[in-house]
């Protein structure tokens, strides 16, 4: 098989490409077909003079998303979408598509979500999935190169890992079971067998809130390391994120370009140290005068961005009139994105006064909300690591800070540009009696955690780990406003189909 991404190797050769009609346009004697084959798009030109009548008729019968094989000569053409085009000699139609619902015009996001199974074919969605795939590879590569063993945690579980409020309950013959919220507790058992491990799988949270950061089913990668303390955990998390971002920049520049991602912001992630601040320092920052001033600035910036978006929209709408079809489709997706971003800005502008209020009156001991994270991150270009949270607001398994027992040795990584928490992690409690006490304090059923307590009975060691949310990472690297476009078939409140 010859794929469009490799056309450079086939210049001046006759080849057959197999794919779908992305777009088409015809005149009396010329037919321009934009063929997509999953690896790219190639313009195929049919000239009535040069082909048999039945080939011309076949071309003329094509509709958007019809499937076909096209044969012809590959020629270099700078102006063409992938740098090459095909001069067609033959066409073999597989199926003439019915009227395709996603036409080159503006669609609302609800309509697109209903048609997610088809929407995946469009360019921006295609690019986002390629970036997702690259991130998955980067994750495996990072850990495999460091001799971490990938082990799979179960999906059916008998106990909660991350609090009992977001559990999906299901039947397991005549017992209750829960869909896993995190592979961590199992990961700890695996780390005691292999030293360095990671789990990578789907996790589930019955999140009742509709936010742009929450899914009910999302993928999480969770390394767990025997003999790692909090410091080593944070070092690993930082190197891990840099490796992922670096690999995506290296290998997916084309996709980032389609997504119109500002890559300078990502370059700075690779090249700079991530600031590490304690929770208490973060709270002070939130309540500072600088924050109040930055919020004023933010209001101005948002207003300016809004104006720029309006201008861009006007310009590309003008361009649209005479644009090629592939460009039209690109413009339409961009227009949709602009509309979403403008909605978001309008909402932000309505919210900023409340955010300001909540930041300035933030009480030590409570958890950061999404807006607090956004505000805190206004001061940073790279991710930051916030460590030593009040133990009260963190999970039962986290080790307390020996210097201050009210603090948990936790570390969260917050992404810049408003993407929020992408990593949550900690050093784990390794003392049997203390852990028993925590389980009791959290009103968890001790008998269900007996196996977990065994890890502290038989060769307990200091150990640490963290979990990175894949979809939030994809959203951040692609510059997408909502996690619903970061996974092929998102599951969230109110969305179970398709
Ligand atoms: O902070 P969380 O809840 O941490 C854990 O589950 C730990 N057991 C991880 C560990 O130490 N092994 O979740 C970790 C990450 C978050 O930082 C976020 O990126 C992602 O998982 N996440 C979600 N992503 C999408 N939708 C949701 N509802 C998410 N909840 C968490
Ligand atoms: Mg968390």
Coordinates of C-alpha atoms and ligand atoms in Angstrom, one line a residue:
X1 CA 0.0 0.0 0.0
X2 CA 1.1 3.5 -0.8
X3 CA 0.1 6.2 1.7
X4 CA -0.2 9.9 1.1
X5 CA 2.3 10.8 3.9
X6 CA 5.0 9.0 1.7
X7 CA 4.3 10.6 -1.6
X8 CA 7.7 12.3 -1.6
X9 CA 9.2 8.9 -2.3
X10 CA 7.0 8.4 -5.4
X11 CA 7.5 11.6 -7.4
X12 CA 6.9 11.0 -11.1
X13 CA 5.7 7.4 -10.5
X14 CA 2.2 6.0 -11.2
X15 CA 0.6 4.9 -7.9
X16 CA -2.7 3.9 -6.5
X17 CA -4.1 5.6 -3.4
X18 CA -7.0 4.2 -1.4
X19 CA -9.2 6.5 0.6
X20 CA -12.2 8.8 0.9
X21 CA -13.4 12.0 -0.8
X22 CA -12.5 14.8 1.6
X23 CA -13.7 17.5 -0.8
X24 CA -14.2 18.0 -4.5
X25 CA -14.9 20.7 -7.0
X26 CA -15.4 20.4 -10.7
X27 CA -15.6 22.4 -13.9
X28 CA -16.5 21.4 -17.4
X29 CA -13.3 19.6 -18.1
X30 CA -11.5 19.3 -14.8
X31 CA -12.3 17.6 -11.6
X32 CA -10.4 18.3 -8.4
X33 CA -10.7 15.6 -5.8
X34 CA -9.2 16.0 -2.4
X35 CA -8.5 12.5 -1.3
X36 CA -7.8 11.6 2.4
X37 CA -6.4 8.2 3.3
X38 CA -5.9 8.6 7.0
X39 CA -2.3 9.7 6.7
X40 CA -2.9 13.0 4.9
X41 CA -4.7 14.7 2.1
X42 CA -3.7 14.7 -1.6
X43 CA -5.3 16.7 -4.4
X44 CA -6.1 14.4 -7.4
X45 CA -6.8 16.1 -10.7
X46 CA -8.9 14.4 -13.3
X47 CA -8.7 15.9 -16.8
X48 CA -11.6 15.0 -19.1
X49 CA -9.3 15.0 -22.1
X50 CA -6.8 12.5 -20.5
X51 CA -9.1 9.8 -19.2
X52 CA -11.6 7.4 -20.6
X53 CA -15.3 8.5 -20.4
X54 CA -16.1 5.9 -17.7
X55 CA -13.4 7.4 -15.5
X56 CA -14.7 10.9 -15.9
X57 CA -18.2 9.6 -15.2
X58 CA -17.0 7.9 -12.0
X59 CA -15.4 11.1 -10.9
X60 CA -18.5 13.0 -11.6
X61 CA -20.6 10.6 -9.5
X62 CA -18.5 11.1 -6.3
X63 CA -19.9 12.8 -3.2
X64 CA -18.2 13.9 0.0
X65 CA -16.8 10.8 1.9
X66 CA -17.3 8.4 -0.9
X67 CA -14.7 5.6 -0.8
X68 CA -12.5 4.9 -3.7
X69 CA -9.1 4.0 -5.2
X70 CA -7.4 6.5 -7.5
X71 CA -4.5 5.7 -9.8
X72 CA -2.3 8.3 -11.4
X73 CA 1.1 10.0 -11.7
X74 CA 2.5 11.9 -8.7
X75 CA 3.9 15.3 -9.4
X76 CA 5.4 17.9 -7.2
X77 CA 3.2 21.0 -6.7
X78 CA 4.1 23.5 -4.0
X79 CA 0.7 25.0 -4.1
X80 CA -1.0 21.7 -3.4
X81 CA -2.2 20.8 0.1
X82 CA 0.6 18.2 0.9
X83 CA 3.1 19.5 -1.7
X84 CA 2.2 16.8 -4.2
X85 CA -0.7 16.1 -6.5
X86 CA -1.9 13.3 -8.6
X87 CA -2.8 13.4 -12.3
X88 CA -5.4 10.8 -12.4
X89 CA -5.6 8.0 -15.0
X90 CA -8.1 5.6 -13.3
X91 CA -10.7 5.5 -10.5
X92 CA -12.3 2.6 -8.8
X93 CA -15.3 3.5 -6.7
X94 CA -16.0 1.4 -3.6
X95 CA -19.1 3.2 -2.4
X96 CA -20.9 6.4 -3.2
X97 CA -21.6 8.0 0.1
X98 CA -25.1 9.2 1.1
X99 CA -25.4 12.9 1.8
X100 CA -22.8 13.5 4.4
X101 CA -24.2 15.2 7.5
X102 CA -21.0 17.2 8.3
X103 CA -20.9 19.6 5.4
X104 CA -18.5 22.5 4.9
X105 CA -20.6 24.9 6.9
X106 CA -20.7 26.0 10.5
X107 CA -22.1 23.3 12.9
X108 CA -22.8 23.6 16.6
X109 CA -20.8 21.5 19.0
X110 CA -23.8 19.5 20.1
X111 CA -24.5 18.4 16.5
X112 CA -20.8 17.5 16.1
X113 CA -20.8 15.5 19.3
X114 CA -23.9 13.5 18.1
X115 CA -21.9 12.8 15.0
X116 CA -18.6 12.1 16.8
X117 CA -18.2 8.8 14.8
X118 CA -18.0 11.0 11.6
X119 CA -16.5 14.1 13.1
X120 CA -13.3 12.1 13.9
X121 CA -12.6 12.3 10.1
X122 CA -12.2 16.1 10.0
X123 CA -8.8 17.6 10.0
X124 CA -8.6 19.2 13.4
X125 CA -10.0 16.1 15.1
X126 CA -7.6 14.0 13.1
X127 CA -4.7 16.2 14.2
X128 CA -5.7 16.0 17.9
X129 CA -5.9 12.2 17.8
X130 CA -2.4 12.1 16.2
X131 CA -1.1 14.2 19.1
X132 CA -2.9 11.9 21.6
X133 CA -1.2 8.9 20.0
X134 CA 2.2 10.6 20.1
X135 CA 1.7 11.4 23.8
X136 CA 0.8 7.8 24.5
X137 CA 4.0 6.6 22.8
X138 CA 6.1 9.2 24.6
X139 CA 4.7 8.0 27.9
X140 CA 5.6 4.4 27.2
X141 CA 9.0 5.4 25.8
X142 CA 9.8 7.5 28.8
X143 CA 9.1 4.7 31.3
X144 CA 10.4 1.8 29.2
X145 CA 13.7 3.6 28.7
X146 CA 14.0 3.8 32.5
X147 CA 13.2 0.2 33.0
X148 CA 9.8 0.7 34.5
X149 CA 7.5 -2.3 34.1
X150 CA 4.1 -1.7 32.8
X151 CA 1.5 -3.6 34.7
X152 CA -2.3 -3.5 34.4
X153 CA -4.5 -2.7 37.3
X154 CA -8.0 -4.2 37.4
X155 CA -11.0 -2.2 36.3
X156 CA -13.6 -3.9 38.6
X157 CA -12.6 -3.1 42.1
X158 CA -13.9 -3.9 45.5
X159 CA -12.9 -0.7 47.2
X160 CA -12.6 3.1 46.6
X161 CA -9.1 4.6 45.9
X162 CA -9.9 8.3 45.7
X163 CA -12.8 9.0 48.0
X164 CA -16.3 7.5 47.9
X165 CA -18.2 10.4 46.3
X166 CA -17.3 9.7 42.7
X167 CA -17.7 5.9 42.6
X168 CA -19.5 4.2 39.7
X169 CA -21.2 1.2 41.3
X170 CA -22.0 -1.9 39.3
X171 CA -23.1 -5.5 39.9
X172 CA -20.5 -8.2 40.1
X173 CA -22.6 -11.4 40.2
X174 CA -24.1 -11.1 43.7
X175 CA -21.6 -8.6 45.0
X176 CA -21.2 -4.8 44.6
X177 CA -18.2 -3.7 42.5
X178 CA -16.9 -0.3 41.5
X179 CA -15.3 0.9 38.4
X180 CA -11.7 1.8 39.2
X181 CA -11.0 5.5 40.0
X182 CA -7.2 4.9 39.9
X183 CA -4.8 2.0 39.6
X184 CA -2.6 3.3 42.3
X185 CA -3.3 1.0 45.2
X186 CA -2.6 -2.0 43.0
X187 CA 0.4 -0.1 41.6
X188 CA 1.8 0.0 45.1
X189 CA 1.6 -3.8 45.4
X190 CA 3.3 -4.1 42.0
X191 CA 6.1 -1.7 43.0
X192 CA 6.8 -3.9 46.0
X193 CA 7.4 -6.8 43.5
X194 CA 9.2 -4.9 40.7
X195 CA 10.6 -1.7 42.2
X196 CA 9.6 0.6 39.3
X197 CA 6.2 0.1 37.6
X198 CA 3.5 2.1 35.8
X199 CA -0.1 1.4 35.2
X200 CA -1.9 2.9 32.2
X201 CA -5.5 2.4 31.7
X202 CA -9.0 3.8 31.8
X203 CA -10.3 5.2 35.1
X204 CA -13.8 6.3 36.1
X205 CA -15.2 9.1 38.2
X206 CA -18.9 9.8 38.6
X207 CA -18.2 13.6 38.3
X208 CA -21.5 15.4 38.4
X209 CA -20.0 18.7 37.3
X210 CA -20.0 19.8 33.7
X211 CA -16.6 21.5 33.3
X212 CA -14.2 21.6 30.4
X213 CA -11.7 19.5 32.4
X214 CA -13.8 16.6 33.6
X215 CA -14.7 13.4 32.0
X216 CA -16.4 10.4 33.7
X217 CA -14.1 8.0 31.8
X218 CA -10.5 9.1 31.3
X219 CA -7.1 7.5 30.9
X220 CA -4.5 7.8 33.5
X221 CA -0.8 6.8 33.6
X222 CA 0.4 6.1 37.2
X223 CA 4.0 5.3 37.9
X224 CA 4.8 4.0 41.4
X225 CA 8.4 3.8 42.7
X226 CA 9.8 1.9 45.7
X227 CA 12.4 3.9 47.7
X228 CA 11.4 7.2 46.1
X229 CA 10.7 10.2 48.4
X230 CA 8.7 13.3 47.5
X231 CA 11.7 15.1 46.0
X232 CA 12.5 12.2 43.6
X233 CA 8.8 11.9 42.7
X234 CA 8.7 15.6 41.7
X235 CA 12.0 15.3 39.7
X236 CA 10.5 12.3 37.8
X237 CA 7.2 14.2 37.1
X238 CA 9.1 17.2 35.8
X239 CA 11.3 15.1 33.5
X240 CA 8.3 13.1 32.4
X241 CA 6.4 16.2 31.3
X242 CA 9.4 17.6 29.5
X243 CA 9.9 14.4 27.6
X244 CA 6.3 14.3 26.5
X245 CA 6.2 17.9 25.3
X246 CA 9.6 17.5 23.6
X247 CA 8.6 14.5 21.7
X248 CA 5.3 16.1 20.5
X249 CA 7.2 19.2 19.4
X250 CA 9.7 17.0 17.6
X251 CA 7.4 14.7 15.8
X252 CA 4.0 16.4 15.5
X253 CA 4.7 19.9 14.2
X254 CA 2.4 19.4 11.3
X255 CA -0.5 18.4 13.6
X256 CA 0.2 21.3 15.9
X257 CA 0.2 23.5 12.9
X258 CA -3.2 22.3 11.8
X259 CA -4.4 22.9 15.4
X260 CA -2.8 26.4 15.2
X261 CA -1.1 25.7 18.5
X262 CA 1.4 28.4 19.7
X263 CA 4.5 26.2 20.0
X264 CA 6.7 28.9 21.6
X265 CA 4.7 28.4 24.8
X266 CA 5.5 24.6 24.6
X267 CA 9.2 25.2 23.8
X268 CA 9.5 27.1 27.1
X269 CA 8.2 24.1 29.0
X270 CA 11.0 22.0 27.7
X271 CA 13.7 24.5 28.3
X272 CA 12.9 25.8 31.8
X273 CA 12.8 24.5 35.3
X274 CA 9.3 24.1 36.8
X275 CA 9.0 26.3 39.9
X276 CA 8.1 24.3 43.0
X277 CA 6.1 26.1 45.7
X278 CA 4.4 24.8 48.8
X279 CA 0.6 25.0 49.1
X280 CA 1.1 27.7 51.8
X281 CA 3.1 29.8 49.3
X282 CA 0.5 29.3 46.7
X283 CA -2.2 30.6 49.0
X284 CA -0.1 33.6 49.9
X285 CA 0.3 34.3 46.2
X286 CA -3.4 34.0 45.6
X287 CA -4.2 36.5 48.2
X288 CA -1.5 39.0 47.2
X289 CA -1.9 42.5 45.7
X290 CA 0.0 41.2 42.6
X291 CA -2.8 38.8 42.0
X292 CA -5.4 41.5 42.2
X293 CA -3.3 43.5 39.7
X294 CA -2.9 40.5 37.4
X295 CA -6.6 40.0 37.4
X296 CA -7.1 43.6 36.2
X297 CA -4.6 42.8 33.5
X298 CA -6.4 39.6 32.7
X299 CA -9.6 41.5 32.1
X300 CA -7.8 43.8 29.7
X301 CA -6.1 40.9 27.9
X302 CA -9.4 39.0 27.5
X303 CA -11.1 42.0 26.1
X304 CA -8.2 42.4 23.7
X305 CA -8.2 38.8 22.7
X306 CA -11.9 39.0 22.1
X307 CA -11.4 41.9 19.7
X308 CA -8.6 40.0 17.9
X309 CA -10.8 37.0 17.5
X310 CA -13.6 39.1 16.1
X311 CA -11.1 40.6 13.6
X312 CA -9.7 37.2 12.7
X313 CA -13.2 35.8 12.2
X314 CA -14.1 38.7 9.9
X315 CA -11.0 38.2 7.9
X316 CA -11.3 34.4 7.4
X317 CA -15.0 34.8 6.6
X318 CA -13.9 37.1 3.8
X319 CA -11.2 34.7 2.7
X320 CA -13.7 31.9 2.7
X321 CA -15.6 33.2 -0.3
X322 CA -12.7 32.4 -2.7
X323 CA -10.9 29.7 -0.7
X324 CA -10.3 26.2 -1.9
X325 CA -12.6 23.6 -0.3
X326 CA -10.0 22.2 2.0
X327 CA -9.2 25.6 3.2
X328 CA -12.9 26.3 3.6
X329 CA -13.3 23.3 5.8
X330 CA -10.3 24.5 7.9
X331 CA -11.8 28.0 8.1
X332 CA -15.1 26.6 9.3
X333 CA -13.5 24.6 12.0
X334 CA -11.5 27.7 13.1
X335 CA -14.7 29.8 13.1
X336 CA -16.3 27.2 15.3
X337 CA -13.3 27.3 17.6
X338 CA -13.3 31.1 17.7
X339 CA -17.0 31.1 18.6
X340 CA -16.3 28.7 21.5
X341 CA -13.4 30.8 22.7
X342 CA -15.4 33.9 22.5
X343 CA -18.2 32.3 24.6
X344 CA -15.5 31.2 27.0
X345 CA -14.1 34.8 27.2
X346 CA -17.6 36.2 27.7
X347 CA -18.1 33.7 30.6
X348 CA -14.6 34.6 32.0
X349 CA -15.4 38.3 31.9
X350 CA -18.6 37.6 33.8
X351 CA -16.7 35.4 36.3
X352 CA -13.6 37.4 37.0
X353 CA -15.1 39.5 39.8
X354 CA -16.1 36.3 41.6
X355 CA -12.8 34.7 41.0
X356 CA -11.1 37.7 42.4
X357 CA -13.3 37.6 45.4
X358 CA -12.6 33.9 45.9
X359 CA -8.9 34.3 45.5
X360 CA -8.5 37.2 47.8
X361 CA -10.6 35.6 50.5
X362 CA -9.1 32.1 50.0
X363 CA -8.9 30.3 53.3
X364 CA -5.9 28.2 54.1
X365 CA -7.0 24.5 54.4
X366 CA -9.4 24.4 51.5
X367 CA -8.8 23.0 48.1
X368 CA -8.0 25.1 45.0
X369 CA -10.9 25.5 42.6
X370 CA -10.4 25.6 38.9
X371 CA -10.4 29.4 38.9
X372 CA -7.9 29.6 41.7
X373 CA -5.6 27.4 39.6
X374 CA -6.1 29.6 36.6
X375 CA -5.3 32.7 38.6
X376 CA -2.2 31.2 40.3
X377 CA -0.9 30.1 36.9
X378 CA -1.2 33.6 35.4
X379 CA 2.2 34.2 36.8
X380 CA 3.9 31.2 35.2
X381 CA 4.9 30.1 31.6
X382 CA 5.8 26.6 32.6
X383 CA 3.9 24.1 34.7
X384 CA 4.5 24.5 38.4
X385 CA 4.6 21.9 41.1
X386 CA 2.6 22.6 44.3
X387 CA 3.6 20.5 47.2
X388 CA 2.7 19.9 50.9
X389 CA -1.1 20.4 50.9
X390 CA -3.2 20.3 54.1
X391 CA -3.7 16.6 54.8
X392 CA -7.4 17.2 55.5
X393 CA -8.1 17.8 51.8
X394 CA -6.0 14.9 50.4
X395 CA -6.4 11.2 50.1
X396 CA -6.0 8.8 53.1
X397 CA -2.8 7.1 51.7
X398 CA -0.6 10.2 51.6
X399 CA 2.3 10.4 54.0
X400 CA 2.3 13.3 56.5
X401 CA 5.2 15.8 56.5
X402 CA 7.4 14.9 59.5
X403 CA 8.1 18.6 59.9
X404 CA 4.4 19.5 60.1
X405 CA 1.9 16.6 60.6
X406 CA -1.0 18.7 59.3
X407 CA 0.6 18.6 55.8
X408 CA 0.5 15.8 53.4
X409 CA 3.6 15.1 51.2
X410 CA 1.5 15.6 48.1
X411 CA 2.6 17.1 44.8
X412 CA 0.3 18.4 42.1
X413 CA 1.5 19.6 38.7
X414 CA -0.5 22.6 37.3
X415 CA -0.3 23.3 33.6
X416 CA 0.0 26.8 32.3
X417 CA -2.5 28.6 30.0
X418 CA -5.4 27.7 32.2
X419 CA -5.3 24.0 31.8
X420 CA -5.2 23.3 35.5
X421 CA -4.1 20.2 37.4
X422 CA -2.6 17.5 35.1
X423 CA -0.7 15.5 37.7
X424 CA -1.7 14.5 41.2
X425 CA 0.8 12.5 43.3
X426 CA 2.4 12.0 46.7
X427 CA 4.7 10.0 48.9
X428 CA 2.7 7.2 50.5
X429 CA 2.2 6.4 54.1
X430 CA 4.4 3.4 54.9
X431 CA 3.7 2.9 58.6
X432 CA 1.1 0.2 59.3
X433 CA -0.5 1.7 62.4
X434 CA -0.6 5.2 61.0
X435 CA -2.3 4.0 57.8
X436 CA -4.8 2.0 59.8
X437 CA -5.7 5.2 61.7
X438 CA -6.1 7.1 58.4
X439 CA -8.4 4.4 57.0
X440 CA -10.5 4.7 60.2
X441 CA -10.5 8.5 60.0
X442 CA -11.7 8.4 56.4
X443 CA -14.5 6.0 57.4
X444 CA -13.3 3.4 55.0
X445 CA -14.0 -0.3 55.6
X446 CA -10.7 -1.7 57.0
X447 CA -11.4 -5.3 55.9
X448 CA -11.5 -4.2 52.3
X449 CA -8.1 -2.7 52.7
X450 CA -6.5 -5.6 54.4
X451 CA -4.6 -6.6 51.3
X452 CA -3.3 -3.0 51.0
X453 CA -2.2 -3.0 54.6
X454 CA -0.2 -6.2 54.0
X455 CA 2.2 -4.0 51.9
X456 CA 3.0 -2.3 55.2
X457 CA 3.3 -5.6 57.1
X458 CA 5.7 -7.4 54.8
X459 CA 8.7 -5.3 54.0
X460 CA 7.3 -1.8 54.0
X461 CA 9.5 0.9 52.3
X462 CA 9.2 4.6 51.5
X463 CA 7.6 4.9 48.1
X464 CA 5.9 7.5 45.9
X465 CA 4.0 7.9 42.7
X466 CA 1.7 10.1 40.7
X467 CA -1.0 10.0 38.1
X468 CA -1.1 12.0 34.9
X469 CA -4.5 12.6 33.2
X470 CA -4.0 11.8 29.5
X471 CA -6.9 13.9 28.2
X472 CA -6.0 17.0 30.1
X473 CA -2.5 16.6 28.7
X474 CA -3.8 16.3 25.2
X475 CA -6.0 19.4 25.7
X476 CA -3.1 21.4 26.9
X477 CA -0.6 20.4 24.2
X478 CA -3.2 20.8 21.4
X479 CA -4.5 24.0 22.9
X480 CA -8.1 22.7 23.0
X481 CA -10.6 24.4 25.1
X482 CA -12.5 21.3 26.2
X483 CA -11.4 17.7 27.0
X484 CA -14.3 16.4 24.9
X485 CA -12.1 16.7 21.8
X486 CA -9.2 14.8 23.3
X487 CA -10.5 11.3 23.3
X488 CA -12.2 9.5 20.4
X489 CA -15.5 8.9 22.2
X490 CA -15.8 11.1 25.3
X491 CA -17.9 10.0 28.3
X492 CA -19.2 12.8 30.5
X493 CA -22.2 14.0 32.3
X494 CA -25.0 13.8 29.7
X495 CA -22.9 12.0 27.0
X496 CA -23.0 8.2 26.7
X497 CA -23.5 8.0 22.9
X498 CA -22.2 7.4 20.3
Ligands
LIG1 O1 -5.4 13.8 41.4 P1 -6.0 12.5 41.1 O2 -7.3 12.2 41.6 O3 -4.9 11.4 41.6 C1 -5.0 10.1 41.7 O4 -6.0 9.4 41.2 C2 -3.9 9.3 42.3 N1 -4.3 8.0 42.7 C3 -2.7 9.3 41.3 C4 -1.5 8.6 41.9 O5 -0.9 9.2 42.8 N2 -1.2 7.5 41.3 O6 -6.0 12.3 39.5 C5 -4.8 12.3 38.8 C6 -5.0 13.1 37.5 C7 -5.4 14.5 37.7 O7 -4.3 15.4 37.9 C8 -6.0 14.8 36.3 O8 -5.0 15.1 35.4 C9 -6.7 13.5 36.0 O9 -6.0 12.5 36.7 N3 -8.1 13.5 36.3 C10 -9.1 13.7 35.4 N4 -9.1 13.9 34.1 C11 -10.3 14.0 33.4 N5 -11.5 13.9 34.0 C12 -11.5 13.7 35.4 N6 -12.7 13.6 36.0 C13 -10.3 13.6 36.1 N7 -10.0 13.4 37.4 C14 -8.7 13.3 37.5
LIG2 MG1 -5.9 15.6 42.2

